[in-house]
XYZ file of C-alpha atoms in Angstrom:
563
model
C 29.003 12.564 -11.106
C 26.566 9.997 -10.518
C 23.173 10.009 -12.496
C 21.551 11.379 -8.906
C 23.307 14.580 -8.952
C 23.547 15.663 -12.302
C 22.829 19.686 -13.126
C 20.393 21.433 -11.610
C 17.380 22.816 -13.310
C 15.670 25.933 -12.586
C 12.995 25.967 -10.118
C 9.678 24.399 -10.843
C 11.153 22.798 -14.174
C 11.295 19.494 -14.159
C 12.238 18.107 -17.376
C 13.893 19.871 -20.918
C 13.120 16.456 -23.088
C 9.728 14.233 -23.321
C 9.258 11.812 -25.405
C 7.058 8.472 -25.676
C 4.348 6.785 -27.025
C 0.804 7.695 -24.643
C -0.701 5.031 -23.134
C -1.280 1.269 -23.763
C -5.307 0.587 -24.135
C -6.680 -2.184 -23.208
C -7.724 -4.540 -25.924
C -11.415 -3.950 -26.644
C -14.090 -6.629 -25.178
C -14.880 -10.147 -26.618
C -18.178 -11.353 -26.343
C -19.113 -14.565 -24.883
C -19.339 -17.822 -26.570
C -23.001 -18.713 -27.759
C -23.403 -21.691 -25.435
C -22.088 -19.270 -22.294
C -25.832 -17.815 -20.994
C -26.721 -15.573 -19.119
C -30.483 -16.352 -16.981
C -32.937 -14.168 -15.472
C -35.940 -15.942 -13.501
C -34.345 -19.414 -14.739
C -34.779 -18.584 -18.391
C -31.946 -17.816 -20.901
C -31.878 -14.501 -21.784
C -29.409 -13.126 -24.701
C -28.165 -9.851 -23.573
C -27.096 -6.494 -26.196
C -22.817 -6.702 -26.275
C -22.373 -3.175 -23.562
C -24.951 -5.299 -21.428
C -23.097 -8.632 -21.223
C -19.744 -6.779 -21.068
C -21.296 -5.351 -17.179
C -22.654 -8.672 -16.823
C -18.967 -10.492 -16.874
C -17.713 -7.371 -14.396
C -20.193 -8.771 -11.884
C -19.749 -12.504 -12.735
C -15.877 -12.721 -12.202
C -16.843 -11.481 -8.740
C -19.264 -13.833 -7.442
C -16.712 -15.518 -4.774
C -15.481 -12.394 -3.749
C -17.204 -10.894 -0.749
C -17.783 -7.882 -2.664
C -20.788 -9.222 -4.010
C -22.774 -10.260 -0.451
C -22.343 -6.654 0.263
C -25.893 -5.112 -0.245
C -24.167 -1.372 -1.199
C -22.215 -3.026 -3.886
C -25.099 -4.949 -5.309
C -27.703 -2.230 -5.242
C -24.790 0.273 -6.875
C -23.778 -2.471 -9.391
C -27.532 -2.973 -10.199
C -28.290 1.090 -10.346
C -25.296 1.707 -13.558
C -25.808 -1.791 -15.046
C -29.394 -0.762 -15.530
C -28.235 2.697 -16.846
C -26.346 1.241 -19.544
C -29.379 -1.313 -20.870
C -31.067 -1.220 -23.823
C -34.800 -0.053 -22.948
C -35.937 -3.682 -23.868
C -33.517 -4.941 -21.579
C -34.761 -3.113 -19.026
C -38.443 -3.935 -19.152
C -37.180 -7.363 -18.343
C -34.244 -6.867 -16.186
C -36.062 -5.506 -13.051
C -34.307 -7.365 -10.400
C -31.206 -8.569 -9.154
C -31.929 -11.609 -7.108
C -33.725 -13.091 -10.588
C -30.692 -12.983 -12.531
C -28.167 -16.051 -12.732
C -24.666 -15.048 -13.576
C -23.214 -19.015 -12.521
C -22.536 -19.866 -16.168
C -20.786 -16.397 -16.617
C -18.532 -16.700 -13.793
C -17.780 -20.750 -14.474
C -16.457 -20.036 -18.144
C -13.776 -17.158 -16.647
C -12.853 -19.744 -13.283
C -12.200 -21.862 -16.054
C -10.730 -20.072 -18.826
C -7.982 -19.314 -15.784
C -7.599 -22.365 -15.093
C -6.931 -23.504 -18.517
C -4.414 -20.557 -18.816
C -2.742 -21.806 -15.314
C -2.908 -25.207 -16.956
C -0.720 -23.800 -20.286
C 2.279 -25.653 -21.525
C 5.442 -24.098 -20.569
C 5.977 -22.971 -24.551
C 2.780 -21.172 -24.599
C 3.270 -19.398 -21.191
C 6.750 -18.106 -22.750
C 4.819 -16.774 -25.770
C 2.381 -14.743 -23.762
C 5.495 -13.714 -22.046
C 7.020 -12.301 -25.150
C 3.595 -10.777 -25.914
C 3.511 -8.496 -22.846
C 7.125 -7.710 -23.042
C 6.370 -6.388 -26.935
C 3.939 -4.132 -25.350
C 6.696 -3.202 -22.460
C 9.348 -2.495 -25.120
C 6.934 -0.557 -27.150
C 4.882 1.659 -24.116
C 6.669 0.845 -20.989
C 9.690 3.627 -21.842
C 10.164 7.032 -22.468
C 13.072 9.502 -23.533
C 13.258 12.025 -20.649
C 16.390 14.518 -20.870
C 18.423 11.982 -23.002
C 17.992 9.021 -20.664
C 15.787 6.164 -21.151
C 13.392 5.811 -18.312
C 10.742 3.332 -17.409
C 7.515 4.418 -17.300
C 5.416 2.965 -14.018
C 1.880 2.582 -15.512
C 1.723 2.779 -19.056
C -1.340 1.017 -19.354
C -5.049 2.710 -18.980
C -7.483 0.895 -15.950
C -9.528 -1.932 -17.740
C -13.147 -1.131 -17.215
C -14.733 -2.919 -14.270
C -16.512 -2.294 -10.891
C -15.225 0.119 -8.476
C -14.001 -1.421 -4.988
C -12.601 1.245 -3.383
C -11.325 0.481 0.245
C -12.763 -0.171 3.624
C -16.289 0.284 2.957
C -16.503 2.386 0.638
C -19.775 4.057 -0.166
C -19.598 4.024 -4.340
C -18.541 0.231 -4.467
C -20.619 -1.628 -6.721
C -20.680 1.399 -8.747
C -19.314 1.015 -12.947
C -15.869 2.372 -13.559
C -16.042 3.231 -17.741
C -13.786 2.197 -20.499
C -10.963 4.709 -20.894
C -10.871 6.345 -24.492
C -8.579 8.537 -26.645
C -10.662 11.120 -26.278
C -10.423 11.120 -22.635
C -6.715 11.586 -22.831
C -4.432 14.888 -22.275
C -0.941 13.826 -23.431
C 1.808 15.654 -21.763
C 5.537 15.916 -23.915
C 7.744 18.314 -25.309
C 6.824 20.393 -28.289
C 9.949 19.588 -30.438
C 9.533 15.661 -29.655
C 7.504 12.657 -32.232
C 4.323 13.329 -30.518
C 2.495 10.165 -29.543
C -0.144 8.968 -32.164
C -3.832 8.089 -30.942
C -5.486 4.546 -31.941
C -6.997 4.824 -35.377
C -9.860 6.479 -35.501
C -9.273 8.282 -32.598
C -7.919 11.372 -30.995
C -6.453 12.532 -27.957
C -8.299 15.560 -25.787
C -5.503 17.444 -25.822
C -1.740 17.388 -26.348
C -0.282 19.704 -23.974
C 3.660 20.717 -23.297
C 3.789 21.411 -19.921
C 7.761 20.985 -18.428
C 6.894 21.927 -14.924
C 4.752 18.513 -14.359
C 5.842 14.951 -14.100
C 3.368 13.047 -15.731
C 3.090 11.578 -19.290
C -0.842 11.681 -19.175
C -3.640 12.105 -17.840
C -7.599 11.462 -17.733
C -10.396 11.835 -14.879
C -11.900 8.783 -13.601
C -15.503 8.799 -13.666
C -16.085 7.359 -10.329
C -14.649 10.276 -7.757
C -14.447 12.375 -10.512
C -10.219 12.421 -9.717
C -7.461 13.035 -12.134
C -5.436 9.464 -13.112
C -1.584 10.276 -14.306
C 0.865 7.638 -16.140
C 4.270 8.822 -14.193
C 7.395 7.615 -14.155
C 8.805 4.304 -12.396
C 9.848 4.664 -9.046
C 13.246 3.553 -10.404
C 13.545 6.331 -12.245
C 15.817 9.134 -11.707
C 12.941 12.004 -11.230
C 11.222 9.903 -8.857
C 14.449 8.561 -7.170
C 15.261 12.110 -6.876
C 12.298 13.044 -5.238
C 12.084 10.396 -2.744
C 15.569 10.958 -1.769
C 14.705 14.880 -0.855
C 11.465 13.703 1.195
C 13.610 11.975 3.570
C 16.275 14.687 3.880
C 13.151 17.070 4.834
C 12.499 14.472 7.172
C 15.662 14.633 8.598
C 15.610 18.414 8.746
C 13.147 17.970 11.481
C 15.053 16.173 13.190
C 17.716 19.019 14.252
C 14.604 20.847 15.100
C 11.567 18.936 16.636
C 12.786 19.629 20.187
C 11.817 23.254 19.625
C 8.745 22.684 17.716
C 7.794 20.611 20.869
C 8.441 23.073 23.332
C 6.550 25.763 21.146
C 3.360 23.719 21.168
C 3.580 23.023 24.657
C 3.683 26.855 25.675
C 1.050 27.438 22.952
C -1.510 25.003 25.389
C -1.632 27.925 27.385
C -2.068 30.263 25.563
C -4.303 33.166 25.185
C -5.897 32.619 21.552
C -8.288 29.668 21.550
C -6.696 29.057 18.070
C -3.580 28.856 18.983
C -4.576 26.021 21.174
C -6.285 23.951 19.076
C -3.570 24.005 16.787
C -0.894 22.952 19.160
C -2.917 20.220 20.971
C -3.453 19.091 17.109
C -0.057 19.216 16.386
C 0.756 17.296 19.551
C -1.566 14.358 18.123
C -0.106 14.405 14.819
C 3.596 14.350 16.438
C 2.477 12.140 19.010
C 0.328 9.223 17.182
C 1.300 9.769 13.661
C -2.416 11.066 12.939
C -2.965 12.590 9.284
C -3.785 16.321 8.483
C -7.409 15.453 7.792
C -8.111 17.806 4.562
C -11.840 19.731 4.327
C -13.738 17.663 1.554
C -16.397 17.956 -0.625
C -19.712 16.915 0.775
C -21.136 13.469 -0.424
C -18.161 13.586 -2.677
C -16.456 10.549 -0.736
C -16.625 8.383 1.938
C -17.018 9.882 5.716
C -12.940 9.959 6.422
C -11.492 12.008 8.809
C -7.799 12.925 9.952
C -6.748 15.381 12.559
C -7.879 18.654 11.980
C -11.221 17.529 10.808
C -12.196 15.237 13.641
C -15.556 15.553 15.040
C -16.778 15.739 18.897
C -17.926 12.149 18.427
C -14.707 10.578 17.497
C -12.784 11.429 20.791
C -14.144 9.899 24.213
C -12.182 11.668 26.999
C -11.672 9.331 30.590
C -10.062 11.350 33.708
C -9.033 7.520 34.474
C -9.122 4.341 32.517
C -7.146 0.713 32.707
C -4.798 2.593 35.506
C -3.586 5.422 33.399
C -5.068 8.706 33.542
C -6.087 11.642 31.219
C -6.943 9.047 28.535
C -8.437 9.608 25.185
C -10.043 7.027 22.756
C -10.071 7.837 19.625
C -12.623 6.186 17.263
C -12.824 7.326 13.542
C -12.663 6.285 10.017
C -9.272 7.862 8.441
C -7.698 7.532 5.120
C -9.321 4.879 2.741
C -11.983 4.273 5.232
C -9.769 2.508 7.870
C -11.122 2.559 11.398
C -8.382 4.239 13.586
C -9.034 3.461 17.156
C -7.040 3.692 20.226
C -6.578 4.632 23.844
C -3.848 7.213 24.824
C -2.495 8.487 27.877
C -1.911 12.443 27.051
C -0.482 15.276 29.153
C -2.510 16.652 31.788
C -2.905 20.403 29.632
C -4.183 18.404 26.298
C -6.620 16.423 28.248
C -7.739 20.056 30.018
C -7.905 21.494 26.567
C -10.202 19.088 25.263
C -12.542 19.046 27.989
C -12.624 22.537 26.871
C -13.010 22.450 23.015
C -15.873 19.836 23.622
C -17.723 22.111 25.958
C -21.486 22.560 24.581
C -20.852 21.282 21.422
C -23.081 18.322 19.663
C -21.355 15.463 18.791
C -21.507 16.461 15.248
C -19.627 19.546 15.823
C -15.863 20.219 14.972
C -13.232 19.222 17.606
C -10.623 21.882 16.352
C -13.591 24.513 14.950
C -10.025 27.205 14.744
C -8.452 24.604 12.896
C -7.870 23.820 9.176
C -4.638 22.467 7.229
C -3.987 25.417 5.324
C -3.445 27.244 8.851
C -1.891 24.493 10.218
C 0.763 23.982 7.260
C 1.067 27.762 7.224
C 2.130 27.661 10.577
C 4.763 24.260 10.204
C 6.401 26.141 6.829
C 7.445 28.772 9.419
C 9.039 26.493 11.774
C 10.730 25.257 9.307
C 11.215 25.380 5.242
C 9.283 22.401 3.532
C 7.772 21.034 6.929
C 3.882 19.969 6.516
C 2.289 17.665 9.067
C 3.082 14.719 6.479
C 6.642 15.061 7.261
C 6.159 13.930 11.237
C 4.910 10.808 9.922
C 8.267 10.196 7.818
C 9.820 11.267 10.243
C 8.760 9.638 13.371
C 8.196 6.113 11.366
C 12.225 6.336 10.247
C 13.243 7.231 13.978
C 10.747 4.538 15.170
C 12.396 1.888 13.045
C 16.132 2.832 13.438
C 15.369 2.783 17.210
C 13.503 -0.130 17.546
C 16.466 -1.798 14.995
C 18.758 -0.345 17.377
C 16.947 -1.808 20.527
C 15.818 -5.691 18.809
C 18.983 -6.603 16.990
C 20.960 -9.264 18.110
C 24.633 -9.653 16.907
C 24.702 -12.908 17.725
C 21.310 -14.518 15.923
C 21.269 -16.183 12.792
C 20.212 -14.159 9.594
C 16.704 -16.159 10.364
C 16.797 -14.066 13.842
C 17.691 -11.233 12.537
C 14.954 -10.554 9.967
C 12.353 -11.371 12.815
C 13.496 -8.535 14.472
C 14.168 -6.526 11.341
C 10.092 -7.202 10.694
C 9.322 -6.892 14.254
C 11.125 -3.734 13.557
C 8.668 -2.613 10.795
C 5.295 -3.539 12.778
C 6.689 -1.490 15.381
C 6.001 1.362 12.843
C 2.718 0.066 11.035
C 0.837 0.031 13.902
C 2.542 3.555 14.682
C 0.350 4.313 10.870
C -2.636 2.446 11.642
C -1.788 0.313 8.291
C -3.925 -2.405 8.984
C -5.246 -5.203 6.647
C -8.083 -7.980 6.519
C -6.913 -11.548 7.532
C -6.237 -12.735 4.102
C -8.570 -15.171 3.014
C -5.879 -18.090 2.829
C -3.980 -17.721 6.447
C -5.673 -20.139 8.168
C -5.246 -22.711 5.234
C -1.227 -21.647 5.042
C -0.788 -21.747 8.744
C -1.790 -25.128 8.983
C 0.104 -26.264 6.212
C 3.414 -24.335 8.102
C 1.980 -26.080 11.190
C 2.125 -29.797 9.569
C 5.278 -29.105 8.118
C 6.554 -28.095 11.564
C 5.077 -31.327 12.928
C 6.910 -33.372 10.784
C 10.318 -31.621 11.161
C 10.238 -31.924 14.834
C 9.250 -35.700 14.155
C 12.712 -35.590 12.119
C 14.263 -34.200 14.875
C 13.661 -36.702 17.427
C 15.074 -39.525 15.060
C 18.322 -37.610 14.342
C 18.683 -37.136 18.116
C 17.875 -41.133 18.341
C 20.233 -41.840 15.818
C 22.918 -39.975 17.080
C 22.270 -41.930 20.362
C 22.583 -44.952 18.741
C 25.980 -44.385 16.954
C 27.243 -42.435 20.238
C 26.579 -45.952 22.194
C 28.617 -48.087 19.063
C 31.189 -45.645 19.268
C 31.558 -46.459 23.105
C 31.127 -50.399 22.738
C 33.630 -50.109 19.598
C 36.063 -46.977 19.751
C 36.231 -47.756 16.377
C 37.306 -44.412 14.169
C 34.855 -45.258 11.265
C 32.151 -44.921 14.359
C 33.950 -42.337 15.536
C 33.278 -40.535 11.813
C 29.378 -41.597 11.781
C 29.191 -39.717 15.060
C 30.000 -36.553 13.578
C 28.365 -37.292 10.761
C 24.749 -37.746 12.634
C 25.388 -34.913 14.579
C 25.954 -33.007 11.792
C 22.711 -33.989 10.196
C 20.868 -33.528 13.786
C 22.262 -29.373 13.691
C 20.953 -29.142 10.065
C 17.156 -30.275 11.045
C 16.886 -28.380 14.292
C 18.281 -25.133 12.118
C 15.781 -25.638 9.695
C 12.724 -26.101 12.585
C 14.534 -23.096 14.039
C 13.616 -21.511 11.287
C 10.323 -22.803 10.642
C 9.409 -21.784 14.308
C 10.418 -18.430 13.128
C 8.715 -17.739 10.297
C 5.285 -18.941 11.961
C 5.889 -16.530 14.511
C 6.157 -13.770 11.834
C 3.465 -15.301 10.069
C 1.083 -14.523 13.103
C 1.819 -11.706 14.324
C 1.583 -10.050 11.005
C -1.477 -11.644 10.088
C -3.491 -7.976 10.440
C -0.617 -5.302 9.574
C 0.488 -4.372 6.173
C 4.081 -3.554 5.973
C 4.655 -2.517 2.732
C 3.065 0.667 2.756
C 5.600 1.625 5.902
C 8.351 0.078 3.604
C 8.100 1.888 0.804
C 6.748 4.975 1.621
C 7.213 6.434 4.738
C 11.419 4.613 5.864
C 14.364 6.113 4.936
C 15.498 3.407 2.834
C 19.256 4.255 4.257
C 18.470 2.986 7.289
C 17.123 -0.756 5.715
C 20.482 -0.438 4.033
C 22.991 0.730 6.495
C 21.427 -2.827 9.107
C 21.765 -4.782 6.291
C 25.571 -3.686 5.114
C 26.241 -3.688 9.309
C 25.284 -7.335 9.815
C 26.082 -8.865 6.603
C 22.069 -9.291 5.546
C 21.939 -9.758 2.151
C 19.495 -6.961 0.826
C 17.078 -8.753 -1.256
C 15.737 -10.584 1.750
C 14.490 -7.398 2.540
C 13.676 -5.579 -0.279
C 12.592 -7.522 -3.755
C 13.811 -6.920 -7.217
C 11.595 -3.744 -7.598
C 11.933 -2.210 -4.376
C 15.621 -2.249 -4.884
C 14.832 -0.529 -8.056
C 12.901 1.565 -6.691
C 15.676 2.428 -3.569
C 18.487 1.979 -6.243
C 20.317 5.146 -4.596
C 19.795 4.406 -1.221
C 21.671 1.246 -2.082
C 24.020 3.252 -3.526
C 24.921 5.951 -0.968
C 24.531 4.395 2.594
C 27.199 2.745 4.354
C 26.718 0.464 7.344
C 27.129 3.830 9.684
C 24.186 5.784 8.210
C 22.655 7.543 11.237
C 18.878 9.128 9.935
């Protein structure tokens, strides 16, 4: 059998074997060379080794945008100051006085330099990092060799968090030993701490995935080290997700006809939750889990949206019943958009927003625990998560269905493969900045696009020219150079085909991020199944570890894979 459907273990167990080595640490901090200073109100000022370590954290960020951000600088400054000496800090009173420039030219240069390297030297750092691969990077899970996906604690730095976050700025620690819970089997070489050190705790716990584990000071969250997506656990897991997904399938025409009748019904509750489940079917909207106050940033999904994130307009652009959503969701990423809903939801609203501040709870019935509750009795294993799997798969096999075109070039093709896949990121909301270089790489497409066509129009001259010898000579070695320029003409205009192509991709992708689509939320089978049915080859699609990572997708699906 193959290595995806070996024996079953009982439930909840998930592995009979651990063995490995804990985590990689990062290599302690070097100080700065003596002639590197560091200046506060334009005098040199040498700073204690904990101090100067912050310091660099904030100096290898001064041309990120990060640092104009008055949140990150006033957080930054807060913990930097926490960790001074108390001399330090009778000096060090304010930000704007201190001069990090030196700081930050040393590390733009010391990357340069190690840009710069010989090609010998590069391939000895190689071997370096793979010792350290060979060494932490694997584990001995159930008799197989696995890869392990981040064997290596987070190097201390500033916290960025996404969107705008409101702890950025703020000092994420040094991970030590003694911070550590080390997960592995009780008959296995347990992993040895640094010297000098020693782990939290070693713990033997078979019904969890992870290798080991800490809490991160910032959010006060649990960090794992897990297994590689390549791996058969997580290969496993991925591959039941999907078939959950698919579950729904058979039955979403029922749960859609239950929500409808529950608009009317009697129990305000049951309304709420329908009208809810109607957005999350509908627009792909998160659960929205009950936080913690002032744990983390203001996000909201679904269940916990507010009166003031929903404007409702009887008419609007020519539709009618629209609502505009407005909110921050996951990661703090603005979600906003205007919808067209069915005459009850819009009528149901107007009626959960009745004499309420905007501060108030939309769904006030309403939490995820109900919700879920609820979905699990529809059907086994069905949370609101799943409707997003599910309706981003449908979304892309349909719009695969409805884009391809037999008869385009593999260039064609994998336009509409990625038109495909925006189709279902803006479905997610997964949105990204402009990077900082498009402008700068679009011209440069644009210039090389200019002097391709310029190509162009002397291939099509030159084939005029030998067309016109041909006629005065009918001469066969003409005859031959005619072919031969119009071969060369087919070649260019393929290749400005192409360029045209990928500059169309270029911009309309320029603000959605597909990956997160692509690897999390598609049935890999169906990527697979297009690619087998039109002779794709798969790596233009997926790179070397996403094809790890989908390893038994590529396996299983043939070109007639139907999710």
């Amino acid at each position: 059998c193959s290595r995806w459907e070996e024996e079953k273990k009982e439930d909840g167990v998930k592995w009979m074997q651990l063995e490995h080595r804990g985590p990689y640490f990062v290599p302690p901090y070097e100080p700065l060379p003596k002639d590197v200073q560091f200046y506060y109100d334009g005098k040199p000022l040498k700073l204690s080794l904990a101090t100067e370590e912050i310091a660099t954290f904030y100096a290898k960020m001064l041309d990120h945008e990060y640092t104009t951000k008055e949140i990150f600088q006033n957080n930054f400054f807060h913990d930097w100051r926490k960790e001074m000496t108390s001399e330090e800090q009778e000096i060090i009173k304010d930000l704007d006085k201190c001069d990090f420039g030196e700081i930050h030219k040393y590390f733009v240069d010391k990357n340069e330099a190690r840009k710069a390297l010989p090609k010998e030297e590069k391939q000895k750092l190689k071997e370096e990092a793979d010792k350290i691969q060979e060494k932490y990077g694997y584990c001995i899970l159930d008799g197989h060799r696995e890869k392990i996906g981040n064997f290596k604690t987070e190097p201390p730095g500033l916290f960025r968090g996404r969107g705008e976050h409101p702890k950025m700025g703020m000092l994420k620690k040094r991970i030590m030993p003694e911070d550590v819970i080390i997960n592995c089997s009780k008959d296995s070489k347990i992993p040895e701490p640094p010297e000098g050190h020693k782990w939290k705790e070693v713990r033997f716990d078979n019904t969890v995935t992870w290798l080991a584990s800490w809490t991160e000071n910032i959010q006060n969250t649990s960090k794992y080290i897990m297994l590689n997506p390549s791996s058969k656990l997580k290969g496993e897991k991925d591959w039941q997700k999907y078939e959950v997904a698919r579950r729904l399938k058979d039955v979403v025409h029922t749960i859609r006809a239950q929500y409808r009748k529950d608009w009317k019904s009697k129990e305000i509750k049951k309304r709420q939750r329908a009208v809810a489940l109607y957005f999350i079917d509908k627009l792909a909207l998160r659960a929205g889990n009950e936080k913690e106050e002032g744990e983390t940033a203001d996000t909201v999904g679904c269940c916990s949206l507010r009166v003031e994130h929903i404007q409702l307009h009887p008419q609007l652009d020519g539709q009618e019943h629209v609502v505009e959503f407005d909110f921050l969701g996951k990661d703090s990423i603005r979600y906003y958009n205007k919808v067209s809903v069915e005459k009850p939801v819009f009528k149901n609203l107007q009626l959960f927003m009745k004499n309420k501040d905007p501060s108030d709870d939309l769904f006030e019935h309403l939490n995820t625990t109900f919700l879920n509750k609820h979905l699990q009795d529809l059907m086994d294993g069905l949370t609101a998560k799943v409707f997003r799997t599910y309706n981003a798969s449908i979304t892309l096999q349909e719009q695969l269905k409805a884009l391809t075109n037999p008869e385009d070039n593999v260039a064609g093709k994998l336009l509409s493969y990625n038109r495909a896949n925006r189709a279902v990121a803006i479905l997610c909301n997964h949105q990204r900045s402009i990077p900082k270089t498009f402008a700068r790489s679009m011209q440069v497409l644009q210039e090389k696009i200019d002097a391709k066509k310029k190509q162009v129009e002397e291939a099509q001259e030159e084939v005029k020219k030998a067309e016109d010898e041909f006629k005065d000579t009918k001469d066969a070695k003409a005859e031959v150079n005619v072919e031969k320029k119009k071969k060369l003409l087919k070649r260019l205009e393929e290749q400005l085909d192409r360029m045209n192509i990928q500059a169309m991709d270029k911009e309309e992708n320029k603000q959605i991020a597909l990956g997160t689509s692509k690897l999390n939320y598609l049935d890999p089978r169906i990527t697979v199944a297009w690619c087998k049915k039109f002779g794709i080859p798969i790596e233009k699609i997926y790179n070397k570890t996403q094809r790890e990572k989908f390893a038994w997708a590529i396996d299983m699906a043939g070109e007639d894979f139907e999710f």
